Amino acid sequence: MTDSTTEIRAAVRWATGVLAAAGIASAPVDALVLAAHCLGVETSEARRLLVLGGAELPQGYAALVAERATRVPLQHLTGFAHFHGLTLLVGPGVFIPRPETETLVSYAVAAVRDSGVDTPAVIDLCTGSGAVAFAVKAEVPSAAVYAVELDPLAHGWAIANRERLGLDVEIWLGDARTAYEELLGLVDVVTCNPPYIPADQVPVDPEVRDHDPALALYGGSGDGLAVPLAMAARAAELLKPGGVLVMEHADVQGAGLLRGLSASDSWRRADDHPDLTGRPRVTVAVRD
Ligand SMILES: C[S@@+](CC[C@H](N)C(=O)[O-])C[C@H]1O[C@@H](n2cnc3c(N)ncnc32)[C@H](O)[C@@H]1O
């Protein structure tokens, strides 16, 4: 395709080929999403135009496709990530929220509702874009939701998302391991999707390896559990007796995380739960 070939069917077919050749498994979807982005319409509308044929794509589509072919994340090109019914602003400097983290949100929302408290206190450690914190607040508006993020760039994205979504979440810039001293022992639910990739396991996908911040990826030890266990220790300090920690982990880390939690004797019980594909991804632990 050149910028003079902009009929939508021909252009999207061309883009799909370019993206597939670049090793992008989701090439047809990405080609369509970029077309929608260029047209300023929803993806469903772009799909309709694709079926009808004849619509012209604006100039710039080819350049966007070329950028995506260098493995710049799709969400960096559109500026958005969809998560649990919310549309979040994302870009360089912040971890792109993943669909599997919606499983964490489901367990967190259940724990918040089960707390039986009128205004449950929820803290999201390692908030990144704020995805989990905003999803919980959107589901349970009566909750008082707090979040903390160490990386100033990521914190900036979370603040931008709060303004965009209009959700009342307090977002602190600092280290989650010392966050919210004033709430020690008072919190009903702590959520956390920490960095947990083992230190020497560099991700294969360039979108992750080259564009997600290292601080968001690596768990700080050979098994990747050093940071998650440090976050669990802070959660134990923040939670009230009977309060609940909901933490995401890699599918191979469930047993190790449960062992780490049981070594601390802070937890009355801890269980591991699968995501929608059946892989164990979320630990739910109840404070003693
Ligand atoms: C895997 S990302 C998760 C982001 C977001 N919760 C989500 O699910 O999309 C982990 C986040 O933890 C942040 N982080 C790492 N160490 C931290 C620390 N000690 N205190 C606070 N945030 C930290 C990273 O900057 C990154 O934004």
mmCIF file of N, CA and C in Angstrom, residues 15-114:
data_model
loop_
_atom_site.group_PDB
_atom_site.id
_atom_site.type_symbol
_atom_site.label_atom_id
_atom_site.label_comp_id
_atom_site.label_asym_id
_atom_site.label_seq_id
_atom_site.Cartn_x
_atom_site.Cartn_y
_atom_site.Cartn_z
ATOM 1 N N ALA A 15 -2.427 -4.050 5.393
ATOM 2 C CA ALA A 15 -1.885 -3.883 6.750
ATOM 3 C C ALA A 15 -1.811 -5.225 7.482
ATOM 4 N N THR A 16 -2.833 -6.062 7.284
ATOM 5 C CA THR A 16 -2.828 -7.373 7.938
ATOM 6 C C THR A 16 -1.607 -8.175 7.499
ATOM 7 N N GLY A 17 -1.299 -8.106 6.222
ATOM 8 C CA GLY A 17 -0.122 -8.823 5.713
ATOM 9 C C GLY A 17 1.172 -8.282 6.308
ATOM 10 N N VAL A 18 1.276 -6.959 6.379
ATOM 11 C CA VAL A 18 2.491 -6.335 6.920
ATOM 12 C C VAL A 18 2.672 -6.738 8.391
ATOM 13 N N LEU A 19 1.581 -6.676 9.153
ATOM 14 C CA LEU A 19 1.680 -6.959 10.595
ATOM 15 C C LEU A 19 1.928 -8.445 10.846
ATOM 16 N N ALA A 20 1.298 -9.294 10.044
ATOM 17 C CA ALA A 20 1.544 -10.740 10.193
ATOM 18 C C ALA A 20 3.007 -11.054 9.880
ATOM 19 N N ALA A 21 3.543 -10.401 8.847
ATOM 20 C CA ALA A 21 4.951 -10.634 8.480
ATOM 21 C C ALA A 21 5.897 -10.165 9.589
ATOM 22 N N ALA A 22 5.426 -9.203 10.402
ATOM 23 C CA ALA A 22 6.241 -8.713 11.518
ATOM 24 C C ALA A 22 6.105 -9.613 12.749
ATOM 25 N N GLY A 23 5.328 -10.690 12.616
ATOM 26 C CA GLY A 23 5.217 -11.654 13.723
ATOM 27 C C GLY A 23 4.126 -11.312 14.715
ATOM 28 N N ILE A 24 3.189 -10.465 14.319
ATOM 29 C CA ILE A 24 2.127 -10.047 15.246
ATOM 30 C C ILE A 24 0.935 -10.992 15.087
ATOM 31 N N ALA A 25 0.665 -11.769 16.131
ATOM 32 C CA ALA A 25 -0.367 -12.815 16.040
ATOM 33 C C ALA A 25 -1.761 -12.220 15.815
ATOM 34 N N SER A 26 -1.976 -11.039 16.355
ATOM 35 C CA SER A 26 -3.298 -10.406 16.261
ATOM 36 C C SER A 26 -3.366 -9.441 15.073
ATOM 37 N N ALA A 27 -2.637 -9.745 13.989
ATOM 38 C CA ALA A 27 -2.522 -8.814 12.858
ATOM 39 C C ALA A 27 -3.878 -8.321 12.326
ATOM 40 N N PRO A 28 -4.870 -9.205 12.060
ATOM 41 C CA PRO A 28 -6.132 -8.697 11.489
ATOM 42 C C PRO A 28 -6.839 -7.715 12.425
ATOM 43 N N VAL A 29 -6.824 -8.033 13.722
ATOM 44 C CA VAL A 29 -7.483 -7.142 14.691
ATOM 45 C C VAL A 29 -6.735 -5.819 14.771
ATOM 46 N N ASP A 30 -5.415 -5.883 14.842
ATOM 47 C CA ASP A 30 -4.627 -4.650 14.953
ATOM 48 C C ASP A 30 -4.835 -3.762 13.724
ATOM 49 N N ALA A 31 -4.876 -4.390 12.528
ATOM 50 C CA ALA A 31 -5.089 -3.608 11.306
ATOM 51 C C ALA A 31 -6.434 -2.881 11.368
ATOM 52 N N LEU A 32 -7.448 -3.573 11.887
ATOM 53 C CA LEU A 32 -8.779 -2.978 11.987
ATOM 54 C C LEU A 32 -8.826 -1.871 13.047
ATOM 55 N N VAL A 33 -8.193 -2.137 14.198
ATOM 56 C CA VAL A 33 -8.197 -1.143 15.285
ATOM 57 C C VAL A 33 -7.477 0.135 14.836
ATOM 58 N N LEU A 34 -6.391 -0.023 14.109
ATOM 59 C CA LEU A 34 -5.673 1.167 13.621
ATOM 60 C C LEU A 34 -6.502 1.918 12.577
ATOM 61 N N ALA A 35 -7.259 1.169 11.771
ATOM 62 C CA ALA A 35 -8.153 1.827 10.806
ATOM 63 C C ALA A 35 -9.219 2.631 11.555
ATOM 64 N N ALA A 36 -9.791 2.019 12.588
ATOM 65 C CA ALA A 36 -10.801 2.716 13.395
ATOM 66 C C ALA A 36 -10.207 3.977 14.012
ATOM 67 N N HIS A 37 -8.972 3.835 14.521
ATOM 68 C CA HIS A 37 -8.303 4.979 15.156
ATOM 69 C C HIS A 37 -8.121 6.113 14.148
ATOM 70 N N CYS A 38 -7.683 5.762 12.927
ATOM 71 C CA CYS A 38 -7.488 6.785 11.884
ATOM 72 C C CYS A 38 -8.799 7.475 11.513
ATOM 73 N N LEU A 39 -9.871 6.682 11.480
ATOM 74 C CA LEU A 39 -11.177 7.225 11.088
ATOM 75 C C LEU A 39 -11.865 7.957 12.239
ATOM 76 N N GLY A 40 -11.364 7.738 13.475
ATOM 77 C CA GLY A 40 -12.006 8.354 14.645
ATOM 78 C C GLY A 40 -13.343 7.715 14.968
ATOM 79 N N VAL A 41 -13.451 6.399 14.701
ATOM 80 C CA VAL A 41 -14.712 5.695 14.991
ATOM 81 C C VAL A 41 -14.425 4.479 15.870
ATOM 82 N N GLU A 42 -15.475 3.891 16.443
ATOM 83 C CA GLU A 42 -15.329 2.647 17.204
ATOM 84 C C GLU A 42 -14.896 1.518 16.262
ATOM 85 N N THR A 43 -14.286 0.483 16.848
ATOM 86 C CA THR A 43 -13.851 -0.659 16.034
ATOM 87 C C THR A 43 -15.039 -1.329 15.349
ATOM 88 N N SER A 44 -16.179 -1.367 16.043
ATOM 89 C CA SER A 44 -17.364 -2.008 15.448
ATOM 90 C C SER A 44 -17.795 -1.268 14.174
ATOM 91 N N GLU A 45 -17.679 0.059 14.190
ATOM 92 C CA GLU A 45 -18.040 0.843 13.006
ATOM 93 C C GLU A 45 -17.028 0.602 11.874
ATOM 94 N N ALA A 46 -15.751 0.502 12.238
ATOM 95 C CA ALA A 46 -14.736 0.219 11.210
ATOM 96 C C ALA A 46 -15.006 -1.147 10.585
ATOM 97 N N ARG A 47 -15.437 -2.103 11.424
ATOM 98 C CA ARG A 47 -15.740 -3.443 10.895
ATOM 99 C C ARG A 47 -16.907 -3.360 9.910
ATOM 100 N N ARG A 48 -17.901 -2.543 10.245
ATOM 101 C CA ARG A 48 -19.059 -2.372 9.353
ATOM 102 C C ARG A 48 -18.608 -1.759 8.021
ATOM 103 N N LEU A 49 -17.758 -0.746 8.110
ATOM 104 C CA LEU A 49 -17.262 -0.097 6.880
ATOM 105 C C LEU A 49 -16.439 -1.072 6.052
ATOM 106 N N LEU A 50 -15.727 -1.951 6.757
ATOM 107 C CA LEU A 50 -14.903 -2.951 6.048
ATOM 108 C C LEU A 50 -15.794 -3.920 5.267
ATOM 109 N N VAL A 51 -16.918 -4.294 5.876
ATOM 110 C CA VAL A 51 -17.845 -5.209 5.198
ATOM 111 C C VAL A 51 -18.451 -4.527 3.974
ATOM 112 N N LEU A 52 -18.824 -3.264 4.139
ATOM 113 C CA LEU A 52 -19.440 -2.534 3.028
ATOM 114 C C LEU A 52 -18.431 -2.224 1.923
ATOM 115 N N GLY A 53 -17.176 -1.917 2.330
ATOM 116 C CA GLY A 53 -16.143 -1.540 1.364
ATOM 117 C C GLY A 53 -16.384 -0.132 0.846
ATOM 118 N N GLY A 54 -15.360 0.420 0.182
ATOM 119 C CA GLY A 54 -15.525 1.712 -0.483
ATOM 120 C C GLY A 54 -15.080 2.906 0.333
ATOM 121 N N ALA A 55 -15.137 2.816 1.698
ATOM 122 C CA ALA A 55 -14.723 3.968 2.505
ATOM 123 C C ALA A 55 -13.231 4.224 2.314
ATOM 124 N N GLU A 56 -12.844 5.474 2.449
ATOM 125 C CA GLU A 56 -11.430 5.835 2.305
ATOM 126 C C GLU A 56 -10.813 6.033 3.683
ATOM 127 N N LEU A 57 -9.629 5.475 3.893
ATOM 128 C CA LEU A 57 -8.897 5.733 5.134
ATOM 129 C C LEU A 57 -8.110 7.021 4.992
ATOM 130 N N PRO A 58 -8.036 7.812 6.067
ATOM 131 C CA PRO A 58 -7.247 9.041 5.990
ATOM 132 C C PRO A 58 -5.767 8.721 5.804
ATOM 133 N N GLN A 59 -5.025 9.699 5.290
ATOM 134 C CA GLN A 59 -3.569 9.548 5.204
ATOM 135 C C GLN A 59 -3.041 9.327 6.609
ATOM 136 N N GLY A 60 -1.948 8.620 6.711
ATOM 137 C CA GLY A 60 -1.377 8.367 8.038
ATOM 138 C C GLY A 60 -1.564 6.926 8.463
ATOM 139 N N TYR A 61 -2.511 6.227 7.841
ATOM 140 C CA TYR A 61 -2.729 4.822 8.203
ATOM 141 C C TYR A 61 -1.459 4.005 7.942
ATOM 142 N N ALA A 62 -0.872 4.208 6.796
ATOM 143 C CA ALA A 62 0.333 3.437 6.439
ATOM 144 C C ALA A 62 1.452 3.681 7.446
ATOM 145 N N ALA A 63 1.594 4.930 7.897
ATOM 146 C CA ALA A 63 2.664 5.247 8.854
ATOM 147 C C ALA A 63 2.410 4.558 10.194
ATOM 148 N N LEU A 64 1.134 4.534 10.619
ATOM 149 C CA LEU A 64 0.795 3.870 11.883
ATOM 150 C C LEU A 64 1.067 2.365 11.798
ATOM 151 N N VAL A 65 0.697 1.790 10.665
ATOM 152 C CA VAL A 65 0.920 0.352 10.467
ATOM 153 C C VAL A 65 2.427 0.060 10.488
ATOM 154 N N ALA A 66 3.196 0.934 9.853
ATOM 155 C CA ALA A 66 4.649 0.730 9.837
ATOM 156 C C ALA A 66 5.210 0.787 11.258
ATOM 157 N N GLU A 67 4.688 1.703 12.069
ATOM 158 C CA GLU A 67 5.160 1.798 13.462
ATOM 159 C C GLU A 67 4.796 0.547 14.244
ATOM 160 N N ARG A 68 3.551 0.093 14.036
ATOM 161 C CA ARG A 68 3.117 -1.135 14.735
ATOM 162 C C ARG A 68 3.983 -2.323 14.314
ATOM 163 N N ALA A 69 4.405 -2.317 13.041
ATOM 164 C CA ALA A 69 5.236 -3.429 12.549
ATOM 165 C C ALA A 69 6.605 -3.448 13.231
ATOM 166 N N THR A 70 7.031 -2.315 13.799
ATOM 167 C CA THR A 70 8.280 -2.313 14.577
ATOM 168 C C THR A 70 8.027 -2.774 16.012
ATOM 169 N N ARG A 71 6.804 -3.196 16.290
ATOM 170 C CA ARG A 71 6.364 -3.786 17.562
ATOM 171 C C ARG A 71 6.149 -2.736 18.664
ATOM 172 N N VAL A 72 5.878 -1.502 18.243
ATOM 173 C CA VAL A 72 5.343 -0.534 19.210
ATOM 174 C C VAL A 72 3.963 -1.047 19.612
ATOM 175 N N PRO A 73 3.640 -1.093 20.932
ATOM 176 C CA PRO A 73 2.342 -1.642 21.333
ATOM 177 C C PRO A 73 1.168 -0.908 20.667
ATOM 178 N N LEU A 74 0.170 -1.676 20.298
ATOM 179 C CA LEU A 74 -1.028 -1.103 19.683
ATOM 180 C C LEU A 74 -1.594 0.022 20.554
ATOM 181 N N GLN A 75 -1.597 -0.209 21.868
ATOM 182 C CA GLN A 75 -2.212 0.766 22.784
ATOM 183 C C GLN A 75 -1.415 2.068 22.839
ATOM 184 N N HIS A 76 -0.103 2.011 22.562
ATOM 185 C CA HIS A 76 0.673 3.255 22.509
ATOM 186 C C HIS A 76 0.295 4.064 21.268
ATOM 187 N N LEU A 77 -0.128 3.381 20.224
ATOM 188 C CA LEU A 77 -0.484 4.079 18.977
ATOM 189 C C LEU A 77 -1.889 4.674 19.063
ATOM 190 N N THR A 78 -2.795 3.950 19.725
ATOM 191 C CA THR A 78 -4.159 4.491 19.854
ATOM 192 C C THR A 78 -4.273 5.406 21.072
ATOM 193 N N GLY A 79 -3.387 5.159 22.080
ATOM 194 C CA GLY A 79 -3.436 5.957 23.312
ATOM 195 C C GLY A 79 -4.374 5.415 24.362
ATOM 196 N N PHE A 80 -4.999 4.273 24.081
ATOM 197 C CA PHE A 80 -5.995 3.745 25.021
ATOM 198 C C PHE A 80 -5.801 2.255 25.279
ATOM 199 N N ALA A 81 -6.230 1.817 26.476
ATOM 200 C CA ALA A 81 -6.359 0.376 26.757
ATOM 201 C C ALA A 81 -7.729 0.178 27.383
ATOM 202 N N HIS A 82 -8.388 -0.885 26.984
ATOM 203 C CA HIS A 82 -9.699 -1.192 27.556
ATOM 204 C C HIS A 82 -9.515 -2.193 28.680
ATOM 205 N N PHE A 83 -10.146 -1.916 29.828
ATOM 206 C CA PHE A 83 -9.967 -2.783 30.996
ATOM 207 C C PHE A 83 -11.238 -2.763 31.837
ATOM 208 N N HIS A 84 -11.832 -3.930 31.997
ATOM 209 C CA HIS A 84 -13.000 -4.095 32.865
ATOM 210 C C HIS A 84 -14.068 -3.023 32.593
ATOM 211 N N GLY A 85 -14.327 -2.782 31.314
ATOM 212 C CA GLY A 85 -15.370 -1.824 30.958
ATOM 213 C C GLY A 85 -14.927 -0.371 30.993
ATOM 214 N N LEU A 86 -13.673 -0.120 31.379
ATOM 215 C CA LEU A 86 -13.159 1.252 31.412
ATOM 216 C C LEU A 86 -12.207 1.461 30.240
ATOM 217 N N THR A 87 -12.117 2.701 29.768
ATOM 218 C CA THR A 87 -11.122 3.042 28.764
ATOM 219 C C THR A 87 -10.066 3.897 29.443
ATOM 220 N N LEU A 88 -8.840 3.359 29.484
ATOM 221 C CA LEU A 88 -7.751 4.015 30.212
ATOM 222 C C LEU A 88 -6.751 4.629 29.243
ATOM 223 N N LEU A 89 -6.223 5.793 29.627
ATOM 224 C CA LEU A 89 -5.136 6.402 28.854
ATOM 225 C C LEU A 89 -3.849 5.661 29.183
ATOM 226 N N VAL A 90 -3.098 5.289 28.169
ATOM 227 C CA VAL A 90 -1.795 4.649 28.385
ATOM 228 C C VAL A 90 -0.802 5.163 27.350
ATOM 229 N N GLY A 91 0.459 4.930 27.624
ATOM 230 C CA GLY A 91 1.508 5.317 26.685
ATOM 231 C C GLY A 91 2.852 5.004 27.296
ATOM 232 N N PRO A 92 3.928 5.533 26.724
ATOM 233 C CA PRO A 92 5.257 5.243 27.254
ATOM 234 C C PRO A 92 5.350 5.575 28.738
ATOM 235 N N GLY A 93 5.958 4.662 29.500
ATOM 236 C CA GLY A 93 6.169 4.906 30.935
ATOM 237 C C GLY A 93 5.178 4.214 31.830
ATOM 238 N N VAL A 94 4.171 3.569 31.263
ATOM 239 C CA VAL A 94 3.202 2.886 32.127
ATOM 240 C C VAL A 94 2.913 1.484 31.573
ATOM 241 N N PHE A 95 2.721 0.550 32.500
ATOM 242 C CA PHE A 95 2.366 -0.828 32.158
ATOM 243 C C PHE A 95 0.967 -0.852 31.544
ATOM 244 N N ILE A 96 0.833 -1.538 30.412
ATOM 245 C CA ILE A 96 -0.488 -1.642 29.775
ATOM 246 C C ILE A 96 -1.305 -2.699 30.515
ATOM 247 N N PRO A 97 -2.464 -2.334 31.055
ATOM 248 C CA PRO A 97 -3.256 -3.326 31.791
ATOM 249 C C PRO A 97 -3.642 -4.508 30.912
ATOM 250 N N ARG A 98 -3.592 -5.704 31.486
ATOM 251 C CA ARG A 98 -3.836 -6.938 30.743
ATOM 252 C C ARG A 98 -5.223 -7.487 31.044
ATOM 253 N N PRO A 99 -5.840 -8.152 30.060
ATOM 254 C CA PRO A 99 -7.181 -8.721 30.296
ATOM 255 C C PRO A 99 -7.203 -9.701 31.469
ATOM 256 N N GLU A 100 -6.102 -10.458 31.667
ATOM 257 C CA GLU A 100 -6.130 -11.465 32.742
ATOM 258 C C GLU A 100 -6.248 -10.833 34.126
ATOM 259 N N THR A 101 -5.851 -9.551 34.238
ATOM 260 C CA THR A 101 -5.948 -8.885 35.548
ATOM 261 C C THR A 101 -7.408 -8.612 35.925
ATOM 262 N N GLU A 102 -8.314 -8.750 34.963
ATOM 263 C CA GLU A 102 -9.740 -8.620 35.302
ATOM 264 C C GLU A 102 -10.170 -9.722 36.271
ATOM 265 N N THR A 103 -9.458 -10.853 36.260
ATOM 266 C CA THR A 103 -9.762 -11.911 37.240
ATOM 267 C C THR A 103 -9.483 -11.408 38.654
ATOM 268 N N LEU A 104 -8.359 -10.720 38.820
ATOM 269 C CA LEU A 104 -8.038 -10.122 40.120
ATOM 270 C C LEU A 104 -9.156 -9.181 40.555
ATOM 271 N N VAL A 105 -9.628 -8.361 39.613
ATOM 272 C CA VAL A 105 -10.696 -7.404 39.937
ATOM 273 C C VAL A 105 -11.943 -8.146 40.423
ATOM 274 N N SER A 106 -12.287 -9.255 39.767
ATOM 275 C CA SER A 106 -13.493 -9.997 40.176
ATOM 276 C C SER A 106 -13.374 -10.470 41.623
ATOM 277 N N TYR A 107 -12.215 -11.044 41.987
ATOM 278 C CA TYR A 107 -12.038 -11.503 43.369
ATOM 279 C C TYR A 107 -12.006 -10.322 44.339
ATOM 280 N N ALA A 108 -11.401 -9.220 43.906
ATOM 281 C CA ALA A 108 -11.328 -8.046 44.780
ATOM 282 C C ALA A 108 -12.723 -7.479 45.043
ATOM 283 N N VAL A 109 -13.515 -7.354 43.984
ATOM 284 C CA VAL A 109 -14.873 -6.799 44.150
ATOM 285 C C VAL A 109 -15.702 -7.706 45.064
ATOM 286 N N ALA A 110 -15.554 -9.013 44.888
ATOM 287 C CA ALA A 110 -16.284 -9.948 45.767
ATOM 288 C C ALA A 110 -15.848 -9.758 47.216
ATOM 289 N N ALA A 111 -14.550 -9.591 47.443
ATOM 290 C CA ALA A 111 -14.043 -9.411 48.815
ATOM 291 C C ALA A 111 -14.549 -8.099 49.408
ATOM 292 N N VAL A 112 -14.573 -7.048 48.590
ATOM 293 C CA VAL A 112 -15.054 -5.739 49.079
ATOM 294 C C VAL A 112 -16.529 -5.861 49.459
ATOM 295 N N ARG A 113 -17.314 -6.493 48.587
ATOM 296 C CA ARG A 113 -18.757 -6.631 48.878
ATOM 297 C C ARG A 113 -18.973 -7.504 50.114
ATOM 298 N N ASP A 114 -18.166 -8.590 50.239
ATOM 299 C CA ASP A 114 -18.323 -9.513 51.370
ATOM 300 C C ASP A 114 -17.890 -8.895 52.690
#
